[in-house]
Short mmCIF file of C-alpha atoms in Angstrom, two decimals:
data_model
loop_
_atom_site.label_atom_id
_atom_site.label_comp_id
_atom_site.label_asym_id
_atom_site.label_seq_id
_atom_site.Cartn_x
_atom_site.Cartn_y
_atom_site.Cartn_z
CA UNK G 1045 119.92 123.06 128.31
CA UNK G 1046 123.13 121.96 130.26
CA UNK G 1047 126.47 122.31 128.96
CA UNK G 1048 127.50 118.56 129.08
CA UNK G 1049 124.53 117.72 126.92
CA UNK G 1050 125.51 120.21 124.49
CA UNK G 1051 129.19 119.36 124.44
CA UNK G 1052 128.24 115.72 123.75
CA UNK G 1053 126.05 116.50 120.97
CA UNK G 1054 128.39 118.24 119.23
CA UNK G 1055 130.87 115.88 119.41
CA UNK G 1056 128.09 113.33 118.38
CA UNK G 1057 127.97 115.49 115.40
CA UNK G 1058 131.38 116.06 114.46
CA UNK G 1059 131.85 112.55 114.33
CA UNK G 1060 128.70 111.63 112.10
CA UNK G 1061 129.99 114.48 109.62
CA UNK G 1062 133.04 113.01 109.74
CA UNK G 1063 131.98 109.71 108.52
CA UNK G 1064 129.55 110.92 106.22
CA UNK G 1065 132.22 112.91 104.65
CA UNK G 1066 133.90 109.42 104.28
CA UNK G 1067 130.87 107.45 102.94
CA UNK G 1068 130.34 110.03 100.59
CA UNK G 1069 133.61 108.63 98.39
CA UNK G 1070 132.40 105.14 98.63
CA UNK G 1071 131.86 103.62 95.29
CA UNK G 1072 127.91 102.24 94.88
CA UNK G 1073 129.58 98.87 95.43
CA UNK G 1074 130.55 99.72 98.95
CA UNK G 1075 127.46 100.91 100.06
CA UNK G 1076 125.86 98.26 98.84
CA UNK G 1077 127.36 95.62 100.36
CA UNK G 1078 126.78 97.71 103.61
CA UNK G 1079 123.15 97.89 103.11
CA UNK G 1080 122.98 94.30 102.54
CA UNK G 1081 124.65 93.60 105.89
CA UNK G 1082 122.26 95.62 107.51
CA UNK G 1083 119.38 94.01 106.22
CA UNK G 1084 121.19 90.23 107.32
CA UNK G 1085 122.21 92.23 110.77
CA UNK G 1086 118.65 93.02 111.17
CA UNK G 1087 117.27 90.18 110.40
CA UNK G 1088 119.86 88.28 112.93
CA UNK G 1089 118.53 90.39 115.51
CA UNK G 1090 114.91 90.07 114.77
CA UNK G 1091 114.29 88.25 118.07
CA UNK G 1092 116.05 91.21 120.06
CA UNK G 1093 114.14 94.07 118.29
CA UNK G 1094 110.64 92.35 118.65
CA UNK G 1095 111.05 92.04 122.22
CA UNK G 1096 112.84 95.38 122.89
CA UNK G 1097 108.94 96.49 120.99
CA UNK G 1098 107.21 94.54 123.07
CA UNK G 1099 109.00 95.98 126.40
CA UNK G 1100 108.49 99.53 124.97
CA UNK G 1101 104.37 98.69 124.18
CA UNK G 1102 103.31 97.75 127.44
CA UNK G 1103 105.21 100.73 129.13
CA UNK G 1104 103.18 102.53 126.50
CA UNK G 1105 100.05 100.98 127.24
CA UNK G 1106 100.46 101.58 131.04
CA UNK G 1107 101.09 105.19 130.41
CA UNK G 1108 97.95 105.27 128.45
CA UNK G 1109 99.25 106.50 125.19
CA UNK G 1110 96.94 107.11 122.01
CA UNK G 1111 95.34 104.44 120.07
CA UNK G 1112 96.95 106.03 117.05
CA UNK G 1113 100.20 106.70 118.20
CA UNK G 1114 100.11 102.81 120.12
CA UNK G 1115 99.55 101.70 115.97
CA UNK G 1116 102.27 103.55 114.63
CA UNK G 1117 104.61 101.90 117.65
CA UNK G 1118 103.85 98.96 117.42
CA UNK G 1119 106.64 96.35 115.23
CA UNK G 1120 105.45 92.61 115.00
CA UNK G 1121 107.04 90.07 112.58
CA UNK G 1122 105.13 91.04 109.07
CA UNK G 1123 106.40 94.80 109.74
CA UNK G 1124 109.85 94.20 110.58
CA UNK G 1125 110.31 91.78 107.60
CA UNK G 1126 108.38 94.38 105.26
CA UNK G 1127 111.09 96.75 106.77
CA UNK G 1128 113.60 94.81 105.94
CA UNK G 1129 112.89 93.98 102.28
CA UNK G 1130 113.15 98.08 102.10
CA UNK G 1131 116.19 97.69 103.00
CA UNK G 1132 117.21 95.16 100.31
CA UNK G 1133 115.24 97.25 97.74
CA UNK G 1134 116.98 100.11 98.20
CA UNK G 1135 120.39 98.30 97.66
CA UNK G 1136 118.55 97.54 93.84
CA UNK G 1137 118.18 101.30 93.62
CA UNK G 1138 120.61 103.69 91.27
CA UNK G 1139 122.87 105.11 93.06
CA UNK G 1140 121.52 109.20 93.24
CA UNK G 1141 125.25 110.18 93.93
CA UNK G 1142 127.99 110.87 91.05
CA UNK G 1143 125.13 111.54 88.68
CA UNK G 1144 126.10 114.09 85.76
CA UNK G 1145 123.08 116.17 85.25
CA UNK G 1146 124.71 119.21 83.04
CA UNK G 1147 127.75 118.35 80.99
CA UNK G 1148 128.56 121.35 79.05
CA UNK G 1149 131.57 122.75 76.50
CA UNK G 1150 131.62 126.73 77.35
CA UNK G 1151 134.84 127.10 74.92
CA UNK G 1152 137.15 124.77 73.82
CA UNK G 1153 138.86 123.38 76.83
CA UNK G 1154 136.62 124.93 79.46
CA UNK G 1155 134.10 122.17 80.47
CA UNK G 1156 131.18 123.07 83.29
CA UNK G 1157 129.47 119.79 84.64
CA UNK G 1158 126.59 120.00 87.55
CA UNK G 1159 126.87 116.79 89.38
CA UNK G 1160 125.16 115.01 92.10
CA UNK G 1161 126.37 114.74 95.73
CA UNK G 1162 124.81 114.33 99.45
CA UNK G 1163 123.65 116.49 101.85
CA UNK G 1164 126.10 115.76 104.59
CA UNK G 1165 124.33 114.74 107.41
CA UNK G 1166 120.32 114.59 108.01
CA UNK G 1167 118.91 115.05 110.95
CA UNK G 1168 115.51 112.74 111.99
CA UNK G 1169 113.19 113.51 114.72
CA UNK G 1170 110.05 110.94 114.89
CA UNK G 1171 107.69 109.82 117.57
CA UNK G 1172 106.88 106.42 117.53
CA UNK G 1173 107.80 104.68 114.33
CA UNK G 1174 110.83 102.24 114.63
CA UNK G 1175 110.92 100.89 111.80
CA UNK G 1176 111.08 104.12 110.48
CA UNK G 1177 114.50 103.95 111.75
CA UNK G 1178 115.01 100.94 109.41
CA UNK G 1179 114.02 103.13 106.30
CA UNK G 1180 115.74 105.81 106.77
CA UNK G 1181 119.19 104.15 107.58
CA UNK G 1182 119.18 102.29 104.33
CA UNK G 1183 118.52 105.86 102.08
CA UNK G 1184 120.75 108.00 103.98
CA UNK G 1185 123.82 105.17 103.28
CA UNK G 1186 122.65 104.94 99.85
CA UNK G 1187 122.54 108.66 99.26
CA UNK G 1188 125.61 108.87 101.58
CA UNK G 1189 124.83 110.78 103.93
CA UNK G 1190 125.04 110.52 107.89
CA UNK G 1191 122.04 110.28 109.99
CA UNK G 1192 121.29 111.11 113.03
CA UNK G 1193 118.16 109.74 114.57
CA UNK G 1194 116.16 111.05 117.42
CA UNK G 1195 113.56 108.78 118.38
CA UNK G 1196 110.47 109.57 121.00
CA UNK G 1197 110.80 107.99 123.97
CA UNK G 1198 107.85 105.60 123.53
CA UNK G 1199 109.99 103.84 121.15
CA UNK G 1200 113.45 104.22 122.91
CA UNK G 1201 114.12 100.54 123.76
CA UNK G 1202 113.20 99.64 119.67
CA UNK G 1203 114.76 101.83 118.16
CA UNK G 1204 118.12 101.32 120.66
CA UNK G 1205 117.91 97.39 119.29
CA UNK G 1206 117.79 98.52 115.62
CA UNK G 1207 120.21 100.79 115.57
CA UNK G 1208 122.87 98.14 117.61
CA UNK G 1209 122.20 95.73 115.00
CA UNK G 1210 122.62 97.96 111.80
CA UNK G 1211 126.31 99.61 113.50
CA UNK G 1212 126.77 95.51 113.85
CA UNK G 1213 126.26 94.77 110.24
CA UNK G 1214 128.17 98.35 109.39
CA UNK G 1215 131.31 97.31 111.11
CA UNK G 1216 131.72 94.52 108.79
CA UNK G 1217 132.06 97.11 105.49
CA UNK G 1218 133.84 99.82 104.39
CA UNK G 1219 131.15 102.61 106.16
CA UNK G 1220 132.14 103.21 109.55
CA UNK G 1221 128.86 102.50 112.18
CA UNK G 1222 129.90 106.58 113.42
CA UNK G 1223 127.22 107.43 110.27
CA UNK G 1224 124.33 106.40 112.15
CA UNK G 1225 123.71 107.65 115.67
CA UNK G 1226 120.80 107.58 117.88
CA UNK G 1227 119.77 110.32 120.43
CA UNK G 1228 117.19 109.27 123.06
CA UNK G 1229 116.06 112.53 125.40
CA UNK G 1230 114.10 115.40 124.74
CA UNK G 1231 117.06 117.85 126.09
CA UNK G 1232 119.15 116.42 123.17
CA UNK G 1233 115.81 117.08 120.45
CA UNK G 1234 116.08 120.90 121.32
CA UNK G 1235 120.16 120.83 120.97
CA UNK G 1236 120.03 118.91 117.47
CA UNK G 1237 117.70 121.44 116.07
CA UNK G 1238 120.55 124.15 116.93
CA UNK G 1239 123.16 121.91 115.36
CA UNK G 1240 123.34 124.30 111.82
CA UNK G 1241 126.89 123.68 111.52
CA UNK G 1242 127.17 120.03 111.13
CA UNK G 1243 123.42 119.14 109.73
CA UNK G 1244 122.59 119.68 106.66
CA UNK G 1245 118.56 118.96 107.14
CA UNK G 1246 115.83 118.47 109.49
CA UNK G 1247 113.01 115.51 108.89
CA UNK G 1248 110.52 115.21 110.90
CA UNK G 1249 108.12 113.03 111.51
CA UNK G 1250 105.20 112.74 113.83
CA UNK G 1251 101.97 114.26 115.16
CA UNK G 1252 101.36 117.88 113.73
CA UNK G 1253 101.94 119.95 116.82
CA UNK G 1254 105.50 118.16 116.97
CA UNK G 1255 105.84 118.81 113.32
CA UNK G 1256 105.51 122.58 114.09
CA UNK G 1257 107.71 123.18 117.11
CA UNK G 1258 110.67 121.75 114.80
CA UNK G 1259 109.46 124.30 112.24
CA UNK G 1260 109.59 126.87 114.74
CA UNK G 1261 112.77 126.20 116.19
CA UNK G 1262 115.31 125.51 113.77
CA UNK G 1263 117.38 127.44 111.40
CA UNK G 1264 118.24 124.13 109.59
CA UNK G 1265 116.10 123.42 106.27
CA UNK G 1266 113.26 121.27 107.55
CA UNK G 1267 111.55 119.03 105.06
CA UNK G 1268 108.11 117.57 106.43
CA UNK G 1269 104.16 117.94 106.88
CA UNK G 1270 102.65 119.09 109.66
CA UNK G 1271 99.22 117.85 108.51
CA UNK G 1272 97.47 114.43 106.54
CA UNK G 1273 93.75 115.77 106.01
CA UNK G 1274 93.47 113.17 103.07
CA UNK G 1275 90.24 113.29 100.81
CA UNK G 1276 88.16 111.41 98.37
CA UNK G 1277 85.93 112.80 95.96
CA UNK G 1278 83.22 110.46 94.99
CA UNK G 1279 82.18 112.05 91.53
CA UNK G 1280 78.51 112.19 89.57
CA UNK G 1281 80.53 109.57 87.09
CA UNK G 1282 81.77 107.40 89.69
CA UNK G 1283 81.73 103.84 89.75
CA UNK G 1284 80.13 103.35 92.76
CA UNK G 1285 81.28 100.02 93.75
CA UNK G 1286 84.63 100.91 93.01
CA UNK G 1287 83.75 104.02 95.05
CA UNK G 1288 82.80 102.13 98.17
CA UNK G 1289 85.52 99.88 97.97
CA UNK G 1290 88.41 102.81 97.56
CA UNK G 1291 86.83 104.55 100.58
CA UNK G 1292 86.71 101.89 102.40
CA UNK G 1293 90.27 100.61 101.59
CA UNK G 1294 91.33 104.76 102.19
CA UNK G 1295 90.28 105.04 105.54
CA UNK G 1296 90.18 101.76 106.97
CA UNK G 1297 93.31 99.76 106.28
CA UNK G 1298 95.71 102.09 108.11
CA UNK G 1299 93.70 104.79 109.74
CA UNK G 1300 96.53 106.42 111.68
CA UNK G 1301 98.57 107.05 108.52
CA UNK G 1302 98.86 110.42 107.33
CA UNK G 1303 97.80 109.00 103.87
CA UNK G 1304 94.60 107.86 105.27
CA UNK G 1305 91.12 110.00 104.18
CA UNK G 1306 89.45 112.02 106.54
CA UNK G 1307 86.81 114.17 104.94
CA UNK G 1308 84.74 112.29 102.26
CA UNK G 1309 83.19 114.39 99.61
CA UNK G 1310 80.30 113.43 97.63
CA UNK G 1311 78.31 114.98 94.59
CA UNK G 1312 74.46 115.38 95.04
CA UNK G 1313 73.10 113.80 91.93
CA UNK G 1314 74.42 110.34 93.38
CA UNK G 1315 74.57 110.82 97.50
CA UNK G 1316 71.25 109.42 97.85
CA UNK G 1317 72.08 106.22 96.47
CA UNK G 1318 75.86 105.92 97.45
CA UNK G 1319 75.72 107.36 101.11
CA UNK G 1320 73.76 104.08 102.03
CA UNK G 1321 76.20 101.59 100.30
CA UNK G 1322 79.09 103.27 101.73
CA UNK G 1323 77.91 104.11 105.26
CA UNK G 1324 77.21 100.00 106.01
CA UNK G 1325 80.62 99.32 104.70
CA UNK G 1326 82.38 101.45 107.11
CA UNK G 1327 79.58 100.79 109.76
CA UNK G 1328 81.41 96.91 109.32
CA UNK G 1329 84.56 98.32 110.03
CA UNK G 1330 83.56 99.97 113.07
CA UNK G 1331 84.12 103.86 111.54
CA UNK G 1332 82.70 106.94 113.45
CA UNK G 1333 80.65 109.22 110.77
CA UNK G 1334 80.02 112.43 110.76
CA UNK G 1335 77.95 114.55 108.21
CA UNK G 1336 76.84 117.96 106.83
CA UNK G 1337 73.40 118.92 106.70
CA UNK G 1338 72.59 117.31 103.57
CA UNK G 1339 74.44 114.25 104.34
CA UNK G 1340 72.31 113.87 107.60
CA UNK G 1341 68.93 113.96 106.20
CA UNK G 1342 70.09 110.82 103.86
CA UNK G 1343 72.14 109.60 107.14
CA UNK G 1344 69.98 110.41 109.93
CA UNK G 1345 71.98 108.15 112.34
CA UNK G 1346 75.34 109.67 112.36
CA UNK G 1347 76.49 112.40 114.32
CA UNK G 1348 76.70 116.21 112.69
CA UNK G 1349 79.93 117.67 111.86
CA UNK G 1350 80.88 120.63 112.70
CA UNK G 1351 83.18 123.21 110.99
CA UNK G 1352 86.55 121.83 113.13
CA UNK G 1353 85.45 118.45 111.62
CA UNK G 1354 86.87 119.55 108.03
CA UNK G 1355 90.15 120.91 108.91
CA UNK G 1356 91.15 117.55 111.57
CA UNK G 1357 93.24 114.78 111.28
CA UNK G 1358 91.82 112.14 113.30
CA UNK G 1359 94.46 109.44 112.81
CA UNK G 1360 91.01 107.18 114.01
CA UNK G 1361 87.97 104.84 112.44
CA UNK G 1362 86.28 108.59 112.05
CA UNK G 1363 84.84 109.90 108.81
CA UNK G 1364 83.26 113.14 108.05
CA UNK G 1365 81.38 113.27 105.37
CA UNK G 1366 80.22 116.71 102.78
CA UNK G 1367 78.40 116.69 99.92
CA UNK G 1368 78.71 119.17 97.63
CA UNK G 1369 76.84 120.54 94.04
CA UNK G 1370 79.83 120.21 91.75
CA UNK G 1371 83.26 119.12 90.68
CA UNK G 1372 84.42 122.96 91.54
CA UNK G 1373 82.87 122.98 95.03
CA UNK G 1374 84.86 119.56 95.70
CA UNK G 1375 87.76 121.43 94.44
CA UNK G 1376 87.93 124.43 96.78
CA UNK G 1377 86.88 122.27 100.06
CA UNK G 1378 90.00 120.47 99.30
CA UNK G 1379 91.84 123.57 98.14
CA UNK G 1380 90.26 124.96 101.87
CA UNK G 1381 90.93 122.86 103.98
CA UNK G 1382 93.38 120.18 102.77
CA UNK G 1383 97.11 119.70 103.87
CA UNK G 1384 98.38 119.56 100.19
CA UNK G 1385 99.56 115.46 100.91
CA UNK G 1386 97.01 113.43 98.85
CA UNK G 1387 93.53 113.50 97.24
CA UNK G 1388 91.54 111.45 94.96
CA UNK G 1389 88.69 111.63 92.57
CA UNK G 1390 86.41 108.41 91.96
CA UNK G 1391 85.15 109.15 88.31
CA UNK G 1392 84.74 107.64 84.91
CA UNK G 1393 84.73 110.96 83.37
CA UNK G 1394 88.41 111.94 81.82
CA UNK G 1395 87.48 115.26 81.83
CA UNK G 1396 86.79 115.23 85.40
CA UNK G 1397 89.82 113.92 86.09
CA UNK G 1398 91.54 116.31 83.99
CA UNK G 1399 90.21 118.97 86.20
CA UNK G 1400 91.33 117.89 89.40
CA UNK G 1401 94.46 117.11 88.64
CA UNK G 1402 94.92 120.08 87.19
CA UNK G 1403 93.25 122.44 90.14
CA UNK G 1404 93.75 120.66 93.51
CA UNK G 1405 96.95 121.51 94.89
CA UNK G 1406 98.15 118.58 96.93
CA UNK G 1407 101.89 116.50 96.42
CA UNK G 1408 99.78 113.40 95.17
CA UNK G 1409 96.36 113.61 92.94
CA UNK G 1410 95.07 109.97 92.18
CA UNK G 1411 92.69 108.76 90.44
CA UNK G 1412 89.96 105.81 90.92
CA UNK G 1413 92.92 104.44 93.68
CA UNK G 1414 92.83 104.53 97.44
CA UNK G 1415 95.18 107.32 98.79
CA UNK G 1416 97.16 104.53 100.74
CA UNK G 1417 99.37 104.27 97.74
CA UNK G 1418 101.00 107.52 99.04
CA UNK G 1419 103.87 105.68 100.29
CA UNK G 1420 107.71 105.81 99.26
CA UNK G 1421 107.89 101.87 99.44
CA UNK G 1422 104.79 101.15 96.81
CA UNK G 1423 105.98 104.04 94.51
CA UNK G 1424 108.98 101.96 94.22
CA UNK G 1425 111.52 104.02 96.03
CA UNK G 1426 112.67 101.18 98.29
CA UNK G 1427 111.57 103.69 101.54
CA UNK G 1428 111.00 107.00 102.35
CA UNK G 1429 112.71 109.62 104.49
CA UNK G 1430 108.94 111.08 104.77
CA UNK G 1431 106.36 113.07 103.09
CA UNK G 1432 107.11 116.58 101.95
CA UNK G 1433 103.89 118.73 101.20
CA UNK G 1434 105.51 121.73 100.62
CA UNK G 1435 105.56 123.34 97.23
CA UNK G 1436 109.20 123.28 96.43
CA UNK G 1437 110.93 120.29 95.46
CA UNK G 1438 111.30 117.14 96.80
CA UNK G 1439 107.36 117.08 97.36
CA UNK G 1440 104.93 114.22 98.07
CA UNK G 1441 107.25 110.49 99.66
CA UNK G 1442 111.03 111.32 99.44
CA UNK G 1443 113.80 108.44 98.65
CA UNK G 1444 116.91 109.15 97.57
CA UNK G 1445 116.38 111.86 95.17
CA UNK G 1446 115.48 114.09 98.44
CA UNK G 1447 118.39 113.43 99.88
CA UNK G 1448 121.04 114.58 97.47
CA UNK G 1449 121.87 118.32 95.84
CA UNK G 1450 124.74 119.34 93.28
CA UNK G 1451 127.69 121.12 92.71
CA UNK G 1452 128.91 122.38 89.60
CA UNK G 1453 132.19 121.22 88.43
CA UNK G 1454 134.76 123.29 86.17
CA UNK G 1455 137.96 122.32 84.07
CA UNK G 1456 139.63 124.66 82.27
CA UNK G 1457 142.92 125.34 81.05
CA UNK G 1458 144.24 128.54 82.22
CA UNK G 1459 141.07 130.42 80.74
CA UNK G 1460 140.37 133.73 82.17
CA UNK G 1461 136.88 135.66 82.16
CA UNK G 1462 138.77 138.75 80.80
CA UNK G 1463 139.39 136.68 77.36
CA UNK G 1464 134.96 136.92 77.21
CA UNK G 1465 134.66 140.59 77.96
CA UNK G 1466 135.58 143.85 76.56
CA UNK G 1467 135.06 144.98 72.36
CA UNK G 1468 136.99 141.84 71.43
CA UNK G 1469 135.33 139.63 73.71
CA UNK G 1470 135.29 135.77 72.50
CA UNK G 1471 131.75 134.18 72.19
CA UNK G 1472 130.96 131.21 74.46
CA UNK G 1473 130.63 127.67 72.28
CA UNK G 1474 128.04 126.64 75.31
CA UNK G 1475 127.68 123.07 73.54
CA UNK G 1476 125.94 120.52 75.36
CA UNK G 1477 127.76 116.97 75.54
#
């Protein structure tokens, strides 16, 4: 790590914590009226951002990167405007900042009050997502906080186009462009991660071996997943068209999200007659299967998993598929081998459903839906910042709420802890407002 690279980083940071420090007094007005000249910023620069994609897929392609990651890089029109709509949708959103969550009398004149406020200043490392970019700029001004973006470097040219555009639309308001910055090497990934003093948090967002080395190599909070191993559980009360047509919706429409399925488990009193129905449907979509024992002598075409099959993300058109004797054996395998981010039963049976959602340990539990629906944008947060699988709060897609804590706020009036102690202590009132 060189010393200019460090130097300039820090100063990179001081002046992001300087303007978050700034934003952070901004009425929900102001911010705003600077996320809605993002969105018009962006959208004035739609032109420049699709062709600084373009430029940055074909150096991809001649590289040879990964059919999953290509996906995930890729930013055509229908993306950029969905993006962009996030943006506006988060503008719609309460503000998460200034709100009073304890307001409490502890004796007359002494009033304690735990109130929301930002983080400070958030620190994002992704891969290959720009428009990931676009999401996260619009919660972090919302939430007030500063951002500072790291991008991989198959998406350097994107992401440089975005980022122009929204300091464009920022120098227009009241929040100074400084609360957004982009880095753009991998030198300057290792120096952020060492940056405890000026960021507040660490999101990451990419492949699971990246996920890990930021894990690894931080002392900053890091809020993330390192793994998507999605299932479904096709039930003995299923619906079985809706089954087909939830697995096939689960795995197909987006295969390299982390939301898509990769293991599908079945019960045996109805894997003779669903394997079939299911297995043409994905056959159509071009998906790779791979089965169990039992699933093989109903499926005698597919390939055979193996154990490594139940604990991978493929990010691909790859299915393996389990079947299993009950409700409880479905449970542990996804209790086993899942990554705690989403997992669905298709059942008719409430009681069923009662049970999973009870027992299987994962940030999102659905029922008779596709686990697509994992997503900050359709849960109606405007975006996301990412998915958090860990077991402490924020967990499963994080907006806004994710990106704020508290601080508790006293008023008194000269009061003294000695007047509550001793053999004539006073008694606290502790009345709630």
């Amino acid at each position: 790590m060189t010393t200019q690279v460090a130097s300039s980083l820090n100063e990179i940071a001081q002046q992001t914590r300087q303007a978050a420090s700034l934003l952070a007094l901004l009425s929900t007005e102001a911010k705003n009226v600077a996320i809605a000249a993002v969105a018009s910023a962006l959208e004035s620069a739609q032109d420049e951002i699709l062709q600084a994609n373009i430029a940055d897929c074909e150096a991809a392609t001649a590289l040879g990167i990964a059919k999953p990651l290509y996906k995930r890089l890729q930013l055509d029109e229908h993306k950029l405007r969905d993006a962009i709509a996030g943006v506006r949708d988060v503008g719609k959103l309460a503000d998460p900042v200034g709100q009073v969550q304890i307001h409490r009398e502890l004796d007359t004149g002494l009033v304690l009050k735990r109130i929301t406020c930002p983080l400070g200043v958030l620190g994002i490392i992704f891969e290959a997502r720009p428009e990931a970019a676009i999401q996260i700029i619009s919660l972090a001004i919302k939430s007030g906080n500063g951002v500072i973006l790291k991008c991989g470097k198959e998406a350097v040219r994107s992401c440089e186009a975005i980022v122009k555009a929204v300091k464009q639309g920022l120098s227009t308001t009241d929040v100074h462009p400084d609360v957004v910055q982009l880095l753009t090497t991998r030198e300057e990934t290792v120096e952020l991660l060492r940056l405890d003093k000026y960021v507040d948090l660490i999101i990451p967002r990419g492949s699971n071996s990246f996920v890990r080395f930021v894990q690894e190599n931080t002392r900053i909070p890091v809020l993330g997943h390192a793994d998507g191993i999605c299932h479904i559980y096709i039930d003995k009360a299923a619906d079985l068209e809706k089954a087909v047509a939830v697995t096939v919706d689960a795995k197909v429409q987006y295969p390299a999200a982390c939301n898509a399925i990769e293991t599908l488990l079945v019960h045996q009193a109805i894997a003779a007659e669903f394997l079939p129905k299911v297995a043409q449907a994905l056959a159509e979509r071009q998906v790779e299967l791979r089965g169990d024992e039992r699933t093989l002598d109903i499926l005698p075409e597919i390939e055979a998993a193996t154990a490594g099959d139940w604990e991978t993300e493929y990010s691909d058109f790859i299915l393996s598929i389990k079947i299993v004797d009950s409700l409880t054996d479905a449970i542990a395998h996804i209790n086993q081998y899942g990554s705690r981010h989403t997992d669905a039963i298709i059942t008719e049976d409430a009681a069923a459903v009662a049970t999973f959602f009870g027992l299987v340990n994962s940030a999102g539990v659905f029922h008779n839906c596709s686990t697509r629906f994992a997503d900050g944008f359709r849960y109606g947060f405007g975006a996301e910042v990412g998915i958090s699988t860990q077991q402490m709060p924020p967990r499963g897609p994080v907006g806004l709420e994710g990106l704020v804590t508290y601080k508790y706020q006293m008023t008194g009036a000269g009061h003294i802890v000695a007047t509550y102690t001793g053999a004539e202590a006073k008694a606290f009132t502790h009345r709630d407002f």
